[in-house]
mmCIF file of C-alpha atoms in Angstrom:
data_model
loop_
_atom_site.group_PDB
_atom_site.id
_atom_site.type_symbol
_atom_site.label_atom_id
_atom_site.label_comp_id
_atom_site.label_asym_id
_atom_site.label_seq_id
_atom_site.Cartn_x
_atom_site.Cartn_y
_atom_site.Cartn_z
ATOM 1 C CA MET A 1 13.739 -28.766 0.235
ATOM 2 C CA SER A 2 14.388 -25.415 1.922
ATOM 3 C CA ILE A 3 11.701 -22.758 2.316
ATOM 4 C CA ARG A 4 12.692 -19.904 -0.021
ATOM 5 C CA VAL A 5 12.206 -16.609 1.812
ATOM 6 C CA MET A 6 12.286 -13.040 0.530
ATOM 7 C CA LEU A 7 12.880 -10.069 2.851
ATOM 8 C CA VAL A 8 11.229 -6.762 1.931
ATOM 9 C CA ASP A 9 12.112 -3.814 4.178
ATOM 10 C CA ASP A 10 13.669 -0.437 3.576
ATOM 11 C CA GLN A 11 15.836 -0.771 6.673
ATOM 12 C CA VAL A 12 18.981 -2.696 5.784
ATOM 13 C CA LEU A 13 19.796 -3.387 9.418
ATOM 14 C CA LEU A 14 16.474 -5.151 9.977
ATOM 15 C CA ARG A 15 16.923 -7.265 6.832
ATOM 16 C CA THR A 16 20.383 -8.228 8.042
ATOM 17 C CA GLY A 17 19.007 -9.339 11.398
ATOM 18 C CA PHE A 18 16.247 -11.404 9.851
ATOM 19 C CA ARG A 19 18.687 -12.924 7.352
ATOM 20 C CA MET A 20 21.014 -14.033 10.136
ATOM 21 C CA VAL A 21 18.164 -15.740 12.015
ATOM 22 C CA LEU A 22 16.891 -17.511 8.867
ATOM 23 C CA ALA A 23 20.345 -18.545 7.673
ATOM 24 C CA ALA A 24 20.835 -20.553 10.863
ATOM 25 C CA GLN A 25 17.850 -22.778 9.986
ATOM 26 C CA PRO A 26 18.478 -25.981 8.007
ATOM 27 C CA ASP A 27 15.077 -25.740 6.288
ATOM 28 C CA MET A 28 15.190 -22.071 5.237
ATOM 29 C CA GLU A 29 17.190 -19.838 2.946
ATOM 30 C CA VAL A 30 16.923 -16.171 2.053
ATOM 31 C CA VAL A 31 16.860 -16.119 -1.755
ATOM 32 C CA ALA A 32 16.008 -12.460 -2.309
ATOM 33 C CA GLU A 33 15.768 -9.034 -0.675
ATOM 34 C CA ALA A 34 14.176 -5.728 -1.633
ATOM 35 C CA GLY A 35 14.077 -2.255 -0.154
ATOM 36 C CA ASP A 36 10.531 -1.369 -1.225
ATOM 37 C CA GLY A 37 7.409 -2.770 -2.864
ATOM 38 C CA LEU A 38 8.340 -1.923 -6.420
ATOM 39 C CA GLU A 39 11.731 -3.572 -6.143
ATOM 40 C CA ALA A 40 10.070 -6.596 -4.595
ATOM 41 C CA LEU A 41 7.731 -6.994 -7.573
ATOM 42 C CA GLU A 42 10.644 -6.699 -9.980
ATOM 43 C CA VAL A 43 12.702 -9.292 -8.103
ATOM 44 C CA LEU A 44 9.782 -11.730 -7.882
ATOM 45 C CA ARG A 45 9.481 -11.813 -11.655
ATOM 46 C CA ALA A 46 12.848 -13.578 -11.858
ATOM 47 C CA THR A 47 13.078 -15.344 -8.503
ATOM 48 C CA LYS A 48 11.024 -18.239 -7.134
ATOM 49 C CA VAL A 49 9.972 -17.443 -3.573
ATOM 50 C CA ASP A 50 7.810 -19.411 -1.117
ATOM 51 C CA VAL A 51 7.294 -16.844 1.652
ATOM 52 C CA VAL A 52 7.700 -13.058 1.654
ATOM 53 C CA LEU A 53 8.306 -11.148 4.876
ATOM 54 C CA MET A 54 6.792 -7.787 3.999
ATOM 55 C CA ASP A 55 7.269 -4.450 5.767
ATOM 56 C CA VAL A 56 4.429 -1.956 5.399
ATOM 57 C CA ARG A 57 5.900 1.550 5.445
ATOM 58 C CA MET A 58 8.324 1.846 2.562
ATOM 59 C CA PRO A 59 9.122 4.400 -0.147
ATOM 60 C CA ARG A 60 7.753 4.213 -3.697
ATOM 61 C CA LEU A 61 5.297 1.375 -3.017
ATOM 62 C CA ASP A 62 4.103 0.344 0.438
ATOM 63 C CA GLY A 63 3.786 -3.218 1.670
ATOM 64 C CA VAL A 64 -0.024 -3.327 1.525
ATOM 65 C CA GLU A 65 -0.219 -2.471 -2.179
ATOM 66 C CA ALA A 66 2.781 -4.706 -2.919
ATOM 67 C CA THR A 67 1.002 -7.553 -1.147
ATOM 68 C CA ARG A 68 -2.174 -6.941 -3.147
ATOM 69 C CA ARG A 69 -0.217 -7.161 -6.426
ATOM 70 C CA ILE A 70 1.755 -10.221 -5.310
ATOM 71 C CA CYS A 71 -1.389 -12.099 -4.337
ATOM 72 C CA GLU A 72 -3.368 -11.329 -7.512
ATOM 73 C CA PRO A 73 -2.148 -14.373 -9.529
ATOM 74 C CA ALA A 74 -3.560 -17.795 -8.680
ATOM 75 C CA GLU A 75 -0.075 -19.052 -7.897
ATOM 76 C CA HIS A 76 1.820 -16.672 -5.643
ATOM 77 C CA PRO A 77 4.169 -16.631 -2.660
ATOM 78 C CA LYS A 78 2.692 -16.514 0.824
ATOM 79 C CA VAL A 79 3.041 -13.107 2.451
ATOM 80 C CA ILE A 80 3.534 -12.321 6.132
ATOM 81 C CA ILE A 81 3.053 -8.661 6.981
ATOM 82 C CA LEU A 82 5.576 -7.281 9.458
ATOM 83 C CA THR A 83 4.367 -4.310 11.453
ATOM 84 C CA THR A 84 5.389 -2.210 14.441
ATOM 85 C CA PHE A 85 3.147 -1.478 17.491
ATOM 86 C CA ASP A 86 0.704 1.358 16.627
ATOM 87 C CA LEU A 87 0.680 0.424 12.939
ATOM 88 C CA ASP A 88 -1.793 -2.458 13.099
ATOM 89 C CA GLU A 89 -4.149 -0.714 10.687
ATOM 90 C CA TYR A 90 -1.608 -1.519 8.003
ATOM 91 C CA ALA A 91 -1.629 -5.159 9.024
ATOM 92 C CA PHE A 92 -5.411 -5.225 8.769
ATOM 93 C CA SER A 93 -5.236 -3.789 5.268
ATOM 94 C CA GLY A 94 -2.505 -6.302 4.434
ATOM 95 C CA LEU A 95 -4.742 -9.205 5.474
ATOM 96 C CA LYS A 96 -7.486 -7.875 3.233
ATOM 97 C CA ALA A 97 -4.955 -7.588 0.424
ATOM 98 C CA GLY A 98 -4.194 -11.310 0.663
ATOM 99 C CA ALA A 99 -1.500 -11.694 3.281
ATOM 100 C CA SER A 100 -1.508 -15.018 5.133
ATOM 101 C CA GLY A 101 -0.709 -13.472 8.460
ATOM 102 C CA PHE A 102 1.110 -10.704 10.286
ATOM 103 C CA MET A 103 3.603 -10.313 13.061
ATOM 104 C CA LEU A 104 5.255 -7.512 15.068
ATOM 105 C CA LYS A 105 8.813 -6.749 14.050
ATOM 106 C CA ASP A 106 10.088 -7.452 17.545
ATOM 107 C CA VAL A 107 8.656 -10.985 17.506
ATOM 108 C CA PRO A 108 10.885 -13.608 19.184
ATOM 109 C CA PRO A 109 12.896 -15.503 16.590
ATOM 110 C CA ALA A 110 11.239 -18.824 17.431
ATOM 111 C CA GLU A 111 7.782 -17.357 16.744
ATOM 112 C CA LEU A 112 8.930 -15.836 13.449
ATOM 113 C CA LEU A 113 10.372 -19.156 12.317
ATOM 114 C CA GLY A 114 7.210 -20.964 13.371
ATOM 115 C CA ALA A 115 5.098 -18.475 11.452
ATOM 116 C CA ILE A 116 7.107 -18.968 8.286
ATOM 117 C CA ARG A 117 6.804 -22.750 8.541
ATOM 118 C CA SER A 118 3.082 -22.507 9.336
ATOM 119 C CA VAL A 119 2.314 -20.261 6.403
ATOM 120 C CA HIS A 120 4.458 -22.291 4.037
ATOM 121 C CA SER A 121 2.579 -25.451 4.989
ATOM 122 C CA GLY A 122 -0.704 -23.776 4.093
ATOM 123 C CA ASP A 123 -2.124 -23.162 7.555
ATOM 124 C CA ALA A 124 -2.194 -19.416 6.778
ATOM 125 C CA VAL A 125 -2.967 -18.351 10.339
ATOM 126 C CA VAL A 126 0.063 -17.318 12.372
ATOM 127 C CA ALA A 127 -1.752 -16.581 15.624
ATOM 128 C CA PRO A 128 -5.550 -16.822 15.686
ATOM 129 C CA SER A 129 -5.863 -14.995 18.997
ATOM 130 C CA THR A 130 -3.708 -12.146 17.699
ATOM 131 C CA THR A 131 -5.806 -11.955 14.523
ATOM 132 C CA ARG A 132 -8.940 -11.749 16.646
ATOM 133 C CA ARG A 133 -7.516 -8.932 18.812
ATOM 134 C CA LEU A 134 -6.466 -7.001 15.721
ATOM 135 C CA LEU A 135 -9.896 -7.192 14.131
ATOM 136 C CA ASP A 136 -11.626 -6.357 17.402
ATOM 137 C CA ARG A 137 -9.408 -3.314 17.767
ATOM 138 C CA PHE A 138 -10.544 -2.057 14.372
ATOM 139 C CA ALA A 139 -14.202 -3.022 14.774
ATOM 140 C CA PRO A 140 -15.246 0.608 14.180
ATOM 141 C CA MET A 141 -13.932 0.231 10.625
ATOM 142 C CA LEU A 142 -16.260 -2.710 10.016
ATOM 143 C CA PRO A 143 -20.049 -2.877 9.374
ATOM 144 C CA THR A 144 -22.278 -2.778 12.437
ATOM 145 C CA THR A 145 -25.469 -4.091 10.832
ATOM 146 C CA THR A 146 -27.146 -7.010 12.598
ATOM 147 C CA GLN A 147 -28.794 -8.217 9.423
ATOM 148 C CA GLU A 148 -27.835 -11.467 7.731
ATOM 149 C CA PRO A 149 -24.629 -11.175 5.668
ATOM 150 C CA GLU A 150 -25.083 -10.190 2.025
ATOM 151 C CA HIS A 151 -22.341 -12.526 0.830
ATOM 152 C CA LYS A 152 -24.606 -14.930 -1.081
ATOM 153 C CA GLU A 153 -22.083 -17.775 -1.151
ATOM 154 C CA ILE A 154 -22.457 -18.086 2.631
ATOM 155 C CA GLU A 155 -25.906 -19.451 1.987
ATOM 156 C CA ARG A 156 -24.282 -22.417 0.219
ATOM 157 C CA LEU A 157 -22.591 -23.540 3.423
ATOM 158 C CA THR A 158 -24.057 -26.459 5.309
ATOM 159 C CA GLU A 159 -25.100 -25.888 8.902
ATOM 160 C CA ARG A 160 -21.878 -27.547 10.127
ATOM 161 C CA GLU A 161 -19.708 -25.548 7.756
ATOM 162 C CA ARG A 162 -21.304 -22.322 8.925
ATOM 163 C CA GLU A 163 -20.699 -23.404 12.524
ATOM 164 C CA VAL A 164 -17.028 -24.057 11.746
ATOM 165 C CA MET A 165 -16.743 -20.731 9.912
ATOM 166 C CA LEU A 166 -18.042 -18.873 12.950
ATOM 167 C CA LEU A 167 -15.422 -20.512 15.145
ATOM 168 C CA VAL A 168 -12.660 -19.798 12.652
ATOM 169 C CA ALA A 169 -13.805 -16.184 12.546
ATOM 170 C CA GLN A 170 -13.629 -15.995 16.324
ATOM 171 C CA GLY A 171 -9.956 -16.896 16.137
ATOM 172 C CA LEU A 172 -10.044 -20.547 17.158
ATOM 173 C CA SER A 173 -7.427 -22.945 15.798
ATOM 174 C CA ASN A 174 -8.382 -26.274 14.193
ATOM 175 C CA GLY A 175 -7.581 -28.048 17.437
ATOM 176 C CA GLU A 176 -9.788 -25.729 19.456
ATOM 177 C CA ILE A 177 -12.622 -26.058 16.980
ATOM 178 C CA ALA A 178 -12.288 -29.860 17.064
ATOM 179 C CA ALA A 179 -12.561 -29.847 20.859
ATOM 180 C CA ARG A 180 -15.518 -27.453 20.832
ATOM 181 C CA LEU A 181 -17.504 -29.484 18.248
ATOM 182 C CA VAL A 182 -16.204 -32.901 19.340
ATOM 183 C CA LEU A 183 -14.710 -33.609 15.948
ATOM 184 C CA SER A 184 -11.279 -34.758 14.755
ATOM 185 C CA GLU A 185 -8.817 -32.116 13.590
ATOM 186 C CA ALA A 186 -8.770 -33.822 10.168
ATOM 187 C CA THR A 187 -12.564 -33.358 9.881
ATOM 188 C CA VAL A 188 -12.269 -29.697 10.872
ATOM 189 C CA LYS A 189 -9.542 -29.178 8.295
ATOM 190 C CA THR A 190 -11.802 -30.736 5.641
ATOM 191 C CA HIS A 191 -14.645 -28.405 6.592
ATOM 192 C CA VAL A 192 -12.327 -25.390 6.453
ATOM 193 C CA GLY A 193 -11.165 -26.429 2.980
ATOM 194 C CA ARG A 194 -14.735 -26.687 1.749
ATOM 195 C CA ILE A 195 -15.574 -23.285 3.236
ATOM 196 C CA LEU A 196 -12.637 -21.707 1.403
ATOM 197 C CA THR A 197 -13.691 -23.312 -1.882
ATOM 198 C CA LYS A 198 -17.338 -22.349 -1.611
ATOM 199 C CA LEU A 199 -16.572 -18.748 -0.604
ATOM 200 C CA GLY A 200 -13.729 -18.341 -3.095
ATOM 201 C CA LEU A 201 -11.277 -17.280 -0.394
ATOM 202 C CA ARG A 202 -7.505 -17.770 -0.340
ATOM 203 C CA ASP A 203 -7.131 -18.841 3.282
ATOM 204 C CA ARG A 204 -8.713 -18.822 6.711
ATOM 205 C CA VAL A 205 -7.416 -15.352 7.491
ATOM 206 C CA GLN A 206 -9.735 -14.089 4.764
ATOM 207 C CA VAL A 207 -12.549 -16.093 6.374
ATOM 208 C CA VAL A 208 -12.025 -13.961 9.483
ATOM 209 C CA VAL A 209 -12.023 -10.713 7.507
ATOM 210 C CA LEU A 210 -15.159 -11.703 5.554
ATOM 211 C CA ALA A 211 -17.040 -12.729 8.686
ATOM 212 C CA TYR A 212 -16.382 -9.380 10.313
ATOM 213 C CA GLU A 213 -17.102 -7.334 7.203
ATOM 214 C CA THR A 214 -20.426 -9.050 6.545
ATOM 215 C CA GLY A 215 -21.514 -8.862 10.182
ATOM 216 C CA LEU A 216 -21.472 -12.640 10.648
ATOM 217 C CA VAL A 217 -19.242 -12.058 13.660
ATOM 218 C CA ARG A 218 -19.367 -9.044 15.981
ATOM 219 C CA ALA A 219 -16.475 -7.322 17.723
ATOM 220 C CA GLY A 220 -15.443 -9.299 20.768
ATOM 221 C CA GLY A 221 -15.647 -12.598 18.906
ATOM 222 C CA GLY A 222 -19.363 -13.212 19.181
ATOM 223 C CA ALA A 223 -21.736 -14.302 16.455
ATOM 224 C CA GLY A 224 -23.745 -11.548 14.836
#
C-alpha cells in the first residue's frame, strides 16, 4: 500500500516540485495539498493521510501551530517540518509540537524520500545528528540547571533504560546505541519503546527534547 502524503506550503511552485518527486515513487502518492495551516486542518478532516510535509511560515496559521493541532489526537498523521536555513527555531518548536522530524527545503530528493519512509515506519528520527546540532544550537533556550530532572516518570526508568535514553538524547541511532552498549538493535528498539511508554512520549524525537529541557543532557551532547 502506498504512503499517503500531504503537502502543506503556501508556495505553489515548491508543492509542484515535491509532488513531481513523490509521484515518481511506486510506494508514495500525494493525496492532498494545502496552502496554509488552516486549510490543512480542514482537508485532513476528510482525507486519510500518513505523512504531512509541513512548511512553517504560512499565512493564517503557521506550520508549528498546525502541527500541534494535528498531533493532538491519539491517532494522527506523522509530520515532517520543512524549514529553510536560518529558520531552525521554527523546526525546534515544531518538534516540541509533535513533529516526527524536520528537514531543510533544499534537501536532496533521496534524503526526503528516505525521511518519509522512515517516519512512516515509525522510526520518527530523520537524522539524529541533525537533531542534535539543532538542539545544541538553541541550547540557550533550554534550562541550564545541573540538578536532577524534575520529570518524575524518569525515575521509573531502569538503569539500562536511562542509559539508552541518554544515548538517544545525544542523537545516536539504534545501531550506534547497540554498538556502544554491546546489544542487539532489536533489544535497543525494545528499550526505546519502553522508554516512550513510561514517559508518555510520542516518539524518540520527543525523548531528545525532554532530555534537553529537563537538563538530563547538556548542550554538546553530554550527560547533565
